[in-house]
XYZ file of C-alpha atoms in Angstrom:
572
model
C 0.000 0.000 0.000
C 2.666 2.880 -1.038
C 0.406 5.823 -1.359
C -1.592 5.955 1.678
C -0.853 9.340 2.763
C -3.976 10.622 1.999
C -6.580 7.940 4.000
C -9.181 8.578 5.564
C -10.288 8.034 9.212
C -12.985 6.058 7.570
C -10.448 3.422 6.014
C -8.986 3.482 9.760
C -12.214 1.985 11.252
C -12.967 -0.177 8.101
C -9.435 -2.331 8.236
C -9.561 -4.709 10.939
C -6.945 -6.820 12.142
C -6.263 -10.786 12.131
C -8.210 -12.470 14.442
C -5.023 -14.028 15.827
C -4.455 -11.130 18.308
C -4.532 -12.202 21.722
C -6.257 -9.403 23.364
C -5.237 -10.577 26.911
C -2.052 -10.925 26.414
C -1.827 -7.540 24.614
C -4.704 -4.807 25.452
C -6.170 -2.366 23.228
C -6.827 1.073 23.906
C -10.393 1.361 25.194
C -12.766 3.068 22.125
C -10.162 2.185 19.824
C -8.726 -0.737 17.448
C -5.181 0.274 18.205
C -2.736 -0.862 21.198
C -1.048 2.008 23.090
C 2.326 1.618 22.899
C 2.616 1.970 27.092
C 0.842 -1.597 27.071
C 3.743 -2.960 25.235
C 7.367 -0.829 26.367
C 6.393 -0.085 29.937
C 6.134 -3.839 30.607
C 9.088 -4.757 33.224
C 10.127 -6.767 30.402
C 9.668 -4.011 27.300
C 7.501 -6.206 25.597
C 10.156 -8.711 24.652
C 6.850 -10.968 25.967
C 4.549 -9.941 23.659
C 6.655 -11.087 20.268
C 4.516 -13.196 18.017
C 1.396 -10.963 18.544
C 0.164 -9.265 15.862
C -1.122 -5.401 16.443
C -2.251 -2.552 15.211
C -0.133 1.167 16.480
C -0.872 4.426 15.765
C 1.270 7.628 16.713
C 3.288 10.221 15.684
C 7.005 9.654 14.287
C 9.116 11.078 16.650
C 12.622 10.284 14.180
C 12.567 8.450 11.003
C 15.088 7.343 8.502
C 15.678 4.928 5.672
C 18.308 2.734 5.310
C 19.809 -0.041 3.220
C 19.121 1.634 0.023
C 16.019 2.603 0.873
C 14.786 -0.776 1.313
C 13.252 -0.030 4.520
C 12.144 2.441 6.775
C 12.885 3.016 11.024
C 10.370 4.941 12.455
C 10.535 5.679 16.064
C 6.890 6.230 17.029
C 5.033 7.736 19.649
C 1.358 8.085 20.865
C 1.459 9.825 24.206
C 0.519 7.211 26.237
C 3.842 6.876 27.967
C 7.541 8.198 27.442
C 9.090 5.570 25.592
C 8.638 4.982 21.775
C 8.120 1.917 19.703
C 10.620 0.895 16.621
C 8.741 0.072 13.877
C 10.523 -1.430 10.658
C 8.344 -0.804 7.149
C 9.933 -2.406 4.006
C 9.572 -0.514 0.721
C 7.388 -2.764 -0.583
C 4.836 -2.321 2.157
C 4.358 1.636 1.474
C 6.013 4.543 -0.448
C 8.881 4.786 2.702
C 9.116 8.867 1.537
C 5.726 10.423 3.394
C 6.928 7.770 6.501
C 9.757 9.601 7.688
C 9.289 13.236 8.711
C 9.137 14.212 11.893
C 5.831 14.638 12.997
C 3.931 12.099 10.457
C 1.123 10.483 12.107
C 1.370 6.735 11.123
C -0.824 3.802 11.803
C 0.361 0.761 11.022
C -0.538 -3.672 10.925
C 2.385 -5.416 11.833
C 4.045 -8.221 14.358
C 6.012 -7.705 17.231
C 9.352 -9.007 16.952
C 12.422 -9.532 19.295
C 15.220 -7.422 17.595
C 18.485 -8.449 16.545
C 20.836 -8.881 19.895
C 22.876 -5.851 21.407
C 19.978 -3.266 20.228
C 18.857 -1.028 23.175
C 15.095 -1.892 22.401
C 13.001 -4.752 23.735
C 10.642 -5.356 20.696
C 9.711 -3.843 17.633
C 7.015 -3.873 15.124
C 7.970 -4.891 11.563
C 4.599 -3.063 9.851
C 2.440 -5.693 7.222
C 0.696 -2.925 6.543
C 0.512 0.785 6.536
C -3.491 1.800 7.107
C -2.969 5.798 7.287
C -0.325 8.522 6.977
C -1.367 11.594 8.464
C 1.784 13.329 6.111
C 4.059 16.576 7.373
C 5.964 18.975 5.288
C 9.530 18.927 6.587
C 10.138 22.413 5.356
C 7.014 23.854 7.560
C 6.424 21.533 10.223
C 7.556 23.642 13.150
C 8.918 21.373 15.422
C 12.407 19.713 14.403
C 14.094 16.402 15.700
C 16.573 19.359 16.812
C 16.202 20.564 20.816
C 13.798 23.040 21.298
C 13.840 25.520 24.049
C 10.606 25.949 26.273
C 10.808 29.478 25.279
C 10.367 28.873 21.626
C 7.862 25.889 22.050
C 5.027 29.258 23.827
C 5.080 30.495 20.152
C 3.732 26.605 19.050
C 1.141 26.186 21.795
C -0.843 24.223 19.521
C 1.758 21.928 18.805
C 3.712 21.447 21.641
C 2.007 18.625 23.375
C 3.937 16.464 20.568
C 7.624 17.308 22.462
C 8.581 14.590 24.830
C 8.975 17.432 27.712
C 5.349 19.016 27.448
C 3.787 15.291 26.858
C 5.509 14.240 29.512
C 4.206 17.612 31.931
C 0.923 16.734 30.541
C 0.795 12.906 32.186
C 2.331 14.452 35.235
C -1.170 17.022 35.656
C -3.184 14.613 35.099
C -1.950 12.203 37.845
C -1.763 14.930 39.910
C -5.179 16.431 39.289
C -6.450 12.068 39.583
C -4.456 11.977 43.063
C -6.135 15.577 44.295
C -9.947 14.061 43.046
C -8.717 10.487 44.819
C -7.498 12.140 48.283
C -10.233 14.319 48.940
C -13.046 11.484 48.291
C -11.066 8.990 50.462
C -11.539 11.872 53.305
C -14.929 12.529 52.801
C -14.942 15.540 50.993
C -17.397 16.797 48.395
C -16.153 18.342 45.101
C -18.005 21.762 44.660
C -17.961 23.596 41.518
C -18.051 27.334 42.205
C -18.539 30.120 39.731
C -16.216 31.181 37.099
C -18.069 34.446 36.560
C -18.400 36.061 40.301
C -19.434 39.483 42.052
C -16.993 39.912 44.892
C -13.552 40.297 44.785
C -12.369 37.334 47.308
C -8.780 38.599 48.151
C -9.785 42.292 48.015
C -6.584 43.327 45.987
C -8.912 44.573 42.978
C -6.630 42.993 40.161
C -9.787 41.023 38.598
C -10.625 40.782 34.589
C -14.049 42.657 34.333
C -17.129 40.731 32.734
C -18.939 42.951 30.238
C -21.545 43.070 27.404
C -21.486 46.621 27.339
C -18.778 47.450 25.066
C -20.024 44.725 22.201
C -23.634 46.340 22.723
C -22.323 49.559 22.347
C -20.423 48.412 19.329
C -23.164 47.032 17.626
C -25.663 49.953 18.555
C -22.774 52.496 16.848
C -23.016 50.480 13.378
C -26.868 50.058 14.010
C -26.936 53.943 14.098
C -24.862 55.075 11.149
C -26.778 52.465 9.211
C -30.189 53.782 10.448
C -29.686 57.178 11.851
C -32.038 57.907 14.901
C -35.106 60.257 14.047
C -34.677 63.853 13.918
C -36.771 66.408 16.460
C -38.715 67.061 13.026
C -39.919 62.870 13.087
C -41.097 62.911 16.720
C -42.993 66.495 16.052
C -44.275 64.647 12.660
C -45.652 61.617 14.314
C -47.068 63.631 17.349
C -49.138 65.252 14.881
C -49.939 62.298 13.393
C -51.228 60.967 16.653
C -53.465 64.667 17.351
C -55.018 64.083 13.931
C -55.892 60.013 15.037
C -56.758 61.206 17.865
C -59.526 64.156 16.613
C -61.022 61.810 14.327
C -61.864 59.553 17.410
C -63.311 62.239 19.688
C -65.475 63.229 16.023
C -66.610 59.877 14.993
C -67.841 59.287 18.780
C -69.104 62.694 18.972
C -71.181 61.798 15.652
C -72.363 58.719 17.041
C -70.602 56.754 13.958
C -71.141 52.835 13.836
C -68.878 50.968 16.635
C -67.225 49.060 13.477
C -65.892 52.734 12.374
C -64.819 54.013 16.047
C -63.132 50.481 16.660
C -61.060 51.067 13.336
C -60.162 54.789 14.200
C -58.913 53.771 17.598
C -57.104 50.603 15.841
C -55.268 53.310 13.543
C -55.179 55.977 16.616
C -53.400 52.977 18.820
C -50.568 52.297 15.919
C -49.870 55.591 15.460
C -48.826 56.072 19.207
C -47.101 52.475 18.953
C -45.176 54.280 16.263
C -44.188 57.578 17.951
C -42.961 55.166 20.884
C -40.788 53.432 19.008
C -39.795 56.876 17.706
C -39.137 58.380 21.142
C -37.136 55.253 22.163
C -34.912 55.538 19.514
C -34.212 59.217 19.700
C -32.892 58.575 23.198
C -30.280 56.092 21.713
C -26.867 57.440 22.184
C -23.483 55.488 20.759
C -20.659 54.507 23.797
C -21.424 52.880 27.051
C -24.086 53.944 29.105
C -23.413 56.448 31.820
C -25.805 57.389 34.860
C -24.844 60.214 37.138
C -21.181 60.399 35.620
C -20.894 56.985 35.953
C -21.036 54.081 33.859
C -24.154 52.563 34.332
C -23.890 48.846 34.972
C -27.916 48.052 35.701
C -27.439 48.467 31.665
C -24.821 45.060 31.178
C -25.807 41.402 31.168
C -25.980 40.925 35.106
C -27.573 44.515 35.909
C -24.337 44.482 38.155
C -20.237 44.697 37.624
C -19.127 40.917 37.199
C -15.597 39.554 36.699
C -13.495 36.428 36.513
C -13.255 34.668 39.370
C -10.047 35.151 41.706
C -10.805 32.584 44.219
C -13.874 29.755 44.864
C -13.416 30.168 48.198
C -16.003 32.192 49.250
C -18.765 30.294 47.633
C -17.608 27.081 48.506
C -17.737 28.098 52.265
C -21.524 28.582 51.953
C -21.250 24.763 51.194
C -18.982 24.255 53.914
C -21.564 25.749 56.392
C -24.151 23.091 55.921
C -22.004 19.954 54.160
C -18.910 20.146 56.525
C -15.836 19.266 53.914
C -15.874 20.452 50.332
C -13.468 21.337 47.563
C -13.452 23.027 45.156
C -10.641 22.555 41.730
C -11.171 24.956 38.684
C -9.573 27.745 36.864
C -8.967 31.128 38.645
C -8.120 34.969 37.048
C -5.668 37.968 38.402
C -5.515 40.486 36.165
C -2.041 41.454 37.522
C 0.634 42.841 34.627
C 3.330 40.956 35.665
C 5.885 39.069 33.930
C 7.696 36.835 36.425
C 8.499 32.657 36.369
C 5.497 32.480 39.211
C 2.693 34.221 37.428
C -0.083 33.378 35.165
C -3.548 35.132 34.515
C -5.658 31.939 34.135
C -3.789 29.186 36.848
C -6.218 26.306 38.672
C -6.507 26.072 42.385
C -7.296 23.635 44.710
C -9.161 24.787 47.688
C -11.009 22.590 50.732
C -12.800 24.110 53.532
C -13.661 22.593 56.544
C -16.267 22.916 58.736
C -15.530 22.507 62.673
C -11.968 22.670 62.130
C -9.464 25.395 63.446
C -5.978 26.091 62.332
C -4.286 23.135 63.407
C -6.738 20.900 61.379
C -6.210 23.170 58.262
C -2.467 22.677 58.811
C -3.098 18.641 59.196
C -4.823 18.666 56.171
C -2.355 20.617 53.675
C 0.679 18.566 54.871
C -1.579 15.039 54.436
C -2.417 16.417 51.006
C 1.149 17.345 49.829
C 2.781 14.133 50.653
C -0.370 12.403 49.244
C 0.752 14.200 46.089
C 4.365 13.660 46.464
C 3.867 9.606 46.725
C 1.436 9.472 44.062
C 3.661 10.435 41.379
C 6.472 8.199 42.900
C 3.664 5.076 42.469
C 2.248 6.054 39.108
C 4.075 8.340 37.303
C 8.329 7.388 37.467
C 8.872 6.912 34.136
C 7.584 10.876 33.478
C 9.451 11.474 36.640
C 12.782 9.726 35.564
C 12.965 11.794 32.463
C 12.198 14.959 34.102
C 15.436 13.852 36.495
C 17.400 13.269 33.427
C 16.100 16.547 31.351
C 15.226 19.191 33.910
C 16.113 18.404 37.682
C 18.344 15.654 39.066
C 16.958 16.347 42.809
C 12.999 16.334 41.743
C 11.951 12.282 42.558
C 14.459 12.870 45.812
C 12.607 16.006 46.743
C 9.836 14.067 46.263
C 10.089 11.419 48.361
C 11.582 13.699 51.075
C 8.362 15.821 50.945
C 6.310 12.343 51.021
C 8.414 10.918 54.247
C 9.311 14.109 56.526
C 6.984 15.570 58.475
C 7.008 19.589 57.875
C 8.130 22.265 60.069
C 6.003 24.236 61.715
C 6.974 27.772 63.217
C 5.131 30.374 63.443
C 5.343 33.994 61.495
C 7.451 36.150 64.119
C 9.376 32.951 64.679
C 10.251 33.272 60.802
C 11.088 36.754 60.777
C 13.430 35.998 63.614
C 15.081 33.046 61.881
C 16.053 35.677 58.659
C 16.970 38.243 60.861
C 19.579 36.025 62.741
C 21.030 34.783 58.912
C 21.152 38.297 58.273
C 23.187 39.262 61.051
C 25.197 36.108 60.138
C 26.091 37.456 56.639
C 22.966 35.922 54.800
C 21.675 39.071 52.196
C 18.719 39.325 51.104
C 17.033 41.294 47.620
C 14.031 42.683 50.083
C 14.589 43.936 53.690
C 14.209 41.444 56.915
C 11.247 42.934 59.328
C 8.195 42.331 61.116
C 5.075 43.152 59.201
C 6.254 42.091 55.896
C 4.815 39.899 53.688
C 7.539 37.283 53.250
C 9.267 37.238 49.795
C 9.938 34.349 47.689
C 13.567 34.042 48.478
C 13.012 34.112 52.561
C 10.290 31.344 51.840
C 12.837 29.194 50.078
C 15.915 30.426 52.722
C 13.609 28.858 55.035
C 12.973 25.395 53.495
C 16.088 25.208 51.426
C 18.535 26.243 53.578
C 17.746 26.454 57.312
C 15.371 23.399 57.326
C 15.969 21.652 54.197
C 12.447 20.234 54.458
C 8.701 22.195 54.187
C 7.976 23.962 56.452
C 4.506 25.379 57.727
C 4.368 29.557 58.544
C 1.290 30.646 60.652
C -0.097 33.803 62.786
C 0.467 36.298 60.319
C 0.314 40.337 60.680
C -3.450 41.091 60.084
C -2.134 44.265 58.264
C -1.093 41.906 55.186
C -3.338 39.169 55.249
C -7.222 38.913 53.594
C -10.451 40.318 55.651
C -11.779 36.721 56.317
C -9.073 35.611 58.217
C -9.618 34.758 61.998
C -8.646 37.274 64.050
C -6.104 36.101 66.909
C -6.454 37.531 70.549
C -3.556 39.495 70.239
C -5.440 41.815 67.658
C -2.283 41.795 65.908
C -2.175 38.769 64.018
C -4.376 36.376 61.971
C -4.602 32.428 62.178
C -3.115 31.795 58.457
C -0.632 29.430 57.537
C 1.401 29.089 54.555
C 3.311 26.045 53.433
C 6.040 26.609 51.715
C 8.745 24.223 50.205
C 11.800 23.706 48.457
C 12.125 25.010 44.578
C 8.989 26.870 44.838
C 8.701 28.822 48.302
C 4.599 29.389 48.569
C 2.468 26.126 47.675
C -0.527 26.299 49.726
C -2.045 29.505 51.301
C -4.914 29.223 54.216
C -6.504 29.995 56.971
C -8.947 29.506 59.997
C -11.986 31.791 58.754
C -13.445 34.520 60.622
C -16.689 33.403 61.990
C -17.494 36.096 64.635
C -20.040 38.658 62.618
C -19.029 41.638 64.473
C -14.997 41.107 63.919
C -15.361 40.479 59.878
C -17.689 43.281 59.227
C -15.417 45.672 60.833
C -12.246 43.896 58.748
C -13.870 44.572 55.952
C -14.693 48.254 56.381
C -11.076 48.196 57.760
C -9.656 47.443 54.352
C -11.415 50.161 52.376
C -13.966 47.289 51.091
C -18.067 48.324 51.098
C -20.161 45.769 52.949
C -23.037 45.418 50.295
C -21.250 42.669 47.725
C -20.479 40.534 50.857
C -23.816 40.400 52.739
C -24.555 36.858 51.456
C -20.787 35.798 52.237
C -21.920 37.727 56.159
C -25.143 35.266 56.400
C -23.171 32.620 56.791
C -22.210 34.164 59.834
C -25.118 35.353 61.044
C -27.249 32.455 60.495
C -25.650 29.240 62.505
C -22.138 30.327 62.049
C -19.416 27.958 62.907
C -15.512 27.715 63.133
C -14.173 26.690 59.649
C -10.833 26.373 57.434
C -9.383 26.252 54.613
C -6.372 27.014 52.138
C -5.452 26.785 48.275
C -3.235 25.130 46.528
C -1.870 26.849 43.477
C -2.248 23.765 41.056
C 0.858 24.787 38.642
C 3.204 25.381 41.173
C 2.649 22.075 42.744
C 3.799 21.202 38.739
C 6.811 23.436 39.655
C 7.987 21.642 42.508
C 7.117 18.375 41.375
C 9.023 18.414 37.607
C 11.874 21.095 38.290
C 10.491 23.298 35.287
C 11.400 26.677 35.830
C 9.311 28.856 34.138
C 5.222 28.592 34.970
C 3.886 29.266 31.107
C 5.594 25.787 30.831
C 3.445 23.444 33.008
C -0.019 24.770 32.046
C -1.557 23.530 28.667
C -2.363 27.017 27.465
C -0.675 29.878 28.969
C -2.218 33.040 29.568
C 0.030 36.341 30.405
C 0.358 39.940 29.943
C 0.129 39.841 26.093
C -0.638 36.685 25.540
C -3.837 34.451 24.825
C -2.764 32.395 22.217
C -5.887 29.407 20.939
């Protein structure tokens, strides 16, 4: 078959393979004809079991070349369902070799597995009976060379960068991490929540939130709708007004005259359109092209929720009215800061992970972070080493260690002024740091990492912050001074997991809130829970990409997301 580059999924579903395929001994991809290659190279014995089974593969060629005269092809392929690739051998007189080799071909392909020739690095390999589709690349335009690639370039590729080995293998590493978050939380009786994307309080009261808004495309469409039909002039509305006098006399005559009830009915039918008319007239005169403005201001009972709306910055304030009646919840879902900034750390669209508990103080909150990070950690070391050992060998020799230190060491715990007094003393023992060592400041990335890096070596757990920099719903502690919030910070990545014991005394949060310059009205609901059976709860968030961080050694945040968003960026 040597010119299958251009078939069809349709001639995918339509071949079907020998019945001689023992499908216990090799499985098949659920929904599909095809068997991933994980089933057969990330067998403890790479497969080398399996010879004498025929298959079917599909995936993507990660290197391909000819050889002996063309007589055959090697394709190294690749279908994302693991690291490793599959050999497969094609002979020339299976299929035209030439659309088989690029980089970036998808290829499915009949063939046996076979045991190769001794002193070869693989297990197995497929010699192909039969090529079934060729999905075919231009080499001059295909963007993504056998040639190393920097992380940089591969932001400009979004599209296409799930086919590099490093963002495939990122890719398996979320997803058994998001699996392990859903799997923790149900084993500890927590309900998964799903809060609102588009929200009408701003939960950490910083005001850096993407605004939600019809009004500009309404007021684009009603500019074009008025230069293509121009509102009526003063000269209409006087027009029709007369119109509606002259209706309006012929009534008052035809009743005066006594006329038939047919006529009058008809006269007021006419009379009744006429004022329908200048109405419609009236309405439109009052159209006016930009957004529209009440008292100076712009006038948001006009846009799509009759109220300002924006992108959610937190779910955490909805999912404690959940809390407050189901006891544990979570919620996991996308989150928005409009904040122009440009660092390794930041993103404008990032997922969070955030519990609350009901009847559970600061100590539980703390419990529950640390039993969720090494649940984490030890996940990845059960399921996901082969992603892990290449991430070792590419990116970070220390990350599985740091891993299964995080998953075996119970974290420090010390509290806030206990921190500050820890950089303080490695200040005055030579230690300098970018941002200045005091009480009262909110702790910077490299004291965080001082901390766990250097003066424990291990996470470590930061709680009893100044009120001054910490969020309006945080408990207030009897020294007035501080709140009960905890931090948990670790090595690589400083800040994983913010929380805190909630405020559930009416009285204290409504006066944090006016304390912070916020007005009371967007938060009444949020205030019922605290008025109506109110009750001690926690809760913290885990910034979902920076666990990535930590986990794989990647540097650089835009790199462990599947679609970065940034100041100047949106790309798909």
């Amino acid at each position: 078959m040597a010119d299958d580059s251009a078939s069809l999924p349709g001639q995918l579903a339509a071949t079907t393979l020998n019945d001689a395929v023992s499908s216990s001994e090799v499985p098949k991809a659920e929904f599909s004809d095809r068997v991933p290659i994980r089933s057969i190279v990330s067998r403890l014995d790479g497969g080398a079991g399996l010879a004498g089974n025929r298959v079917r593969i599909g995936g993507w060629v990660k290197t391909g070349r000819k050889a002996d005269k063309d007589a055959f092809a090697f394709l190294e392929l690749n279908d994302g369902s693991c690291p490793g690739n599959l050999q497969v051998i094609v002979d020339a007189a299976v299929a035209d070799l030439s659309p088989l080799v690029p980089t970036g071909t998808c290829v499915v392909v009949d063939g046996v597995l076979k045991l190769p020739p001794a002193g070869t690095k693989q297990k197995v390999e497929l010699r192909g009976e039969k090529v079934v589709h060729v999905g075919p690349v231009d080499p001059a335009k295909y963007p993504l060379p056998k040639t190393r690639l920097t992380l940089e370039f591969l932001r400009d590729v979004v599209h296409l960068r799930p086919r590099t080995n490093t963002i495939s293998a990122v890719a398996r590493i979320r997803n058994a991490l998001a699996y392990a978050t859903h799997t923790f939380f149900y084993k500890h009786g927590f309900l998964y929540v799903h809060t609102p994307i588009v929200t009408t309080s701003d939960c950490e009261g910083a005001g850096e939130m993407f605004q939600v808004t019809t009004l500009i495309n309404e007021a684009d469409k009603l500019e074009k709708e008025l230069i293509k039909n121009p509102p009526p002039s003063a000269a209409d509305i006087e027009a029709a007004q007369l119109i509606v006098k002259e209706k309006g006399d012929i009534v008052a005559q035809l009743k005066s005259a006594k006329a038939s009830k047919g006529e009058i009915n008809a006269s007021v039918a006419e009379l009744k359109k006429a004022k329908e008319n200048l109405a419609k007239l009236e309405e439109r005169s009052k159209l006016k092209p930009g957004i529209p403005q009440k008292d100076g201001k712009i006038d948001y009972t006009q846009d799509f929720f009759a109220r300002q709306a924006f992108l959610t910055v937190s779910g955490q304030l909805q999912v404690e009215s959940y809390a407050c009646c189901l006891s544990s919840v979570y919620t996991f879902g996308p989150t928005f800061r409009a904040e122009n900034s440009h660092t390794s750390r930041h993103l404008a669209e990032f997922w969070m992970v955030e519990p609350e508990i009901a009847f559970a103080e600061l100590k539980d909150d703390m419990n529950c972070a640390e039993a969720y990070v090494k649940f984490m950690c030890q996940w990845l070391l059960d399921n996901c080493m082969e992603d892990m050992e290449f991430m070792a060998d590419k990116f970070d020799k220390t990350c599985i260690d740091r891993l299964r230190m995080v998953a075996s060491t119970p974290f420090e715990r010390v509290s806030y002024t206990e921190a500050v007094e820890l950089l303080e003393e490695a200040v005055k023992g030579g230690k300098k740091f970018e941002n200045k060592v005091e009480w009262g400041i909110d702790l910077a990335s490299e004291h965080e990492r001082y901390l766990t890096e250097v003066k424990f070596q291990k996470p470590v757990i930061v709680y009893n912050y100044p009120k001054d920099i910490k969020a309006f719903y945080m408990r207030l502690n009897d020294d007035s001074k501080t709140v009960a919030a905890m931090d948990v910070l670790v090595p690589k990545v400083g800040e994983l997991i913010g929380g805190s014991q909630r405020e559930e005394r009416l009285e204290v949060i409504q006066q944090r809130i006016l304390d912070m310059g916020l007005p009371l009205e967007p938060y009444e609901w949020y205030l019922d829970l605290r008025r109506f059976g109110t009750v001690k709860h926690s809760g913290f968030g885990l910034g979902f990409e920076r666990m990535l961080l930590f986990a794989t050694g990647i540097e650089n945040i835009r790199d462990v997301i599947p679609f970065p968003r940034y100041p100047g960026r949106a790309d798909l």
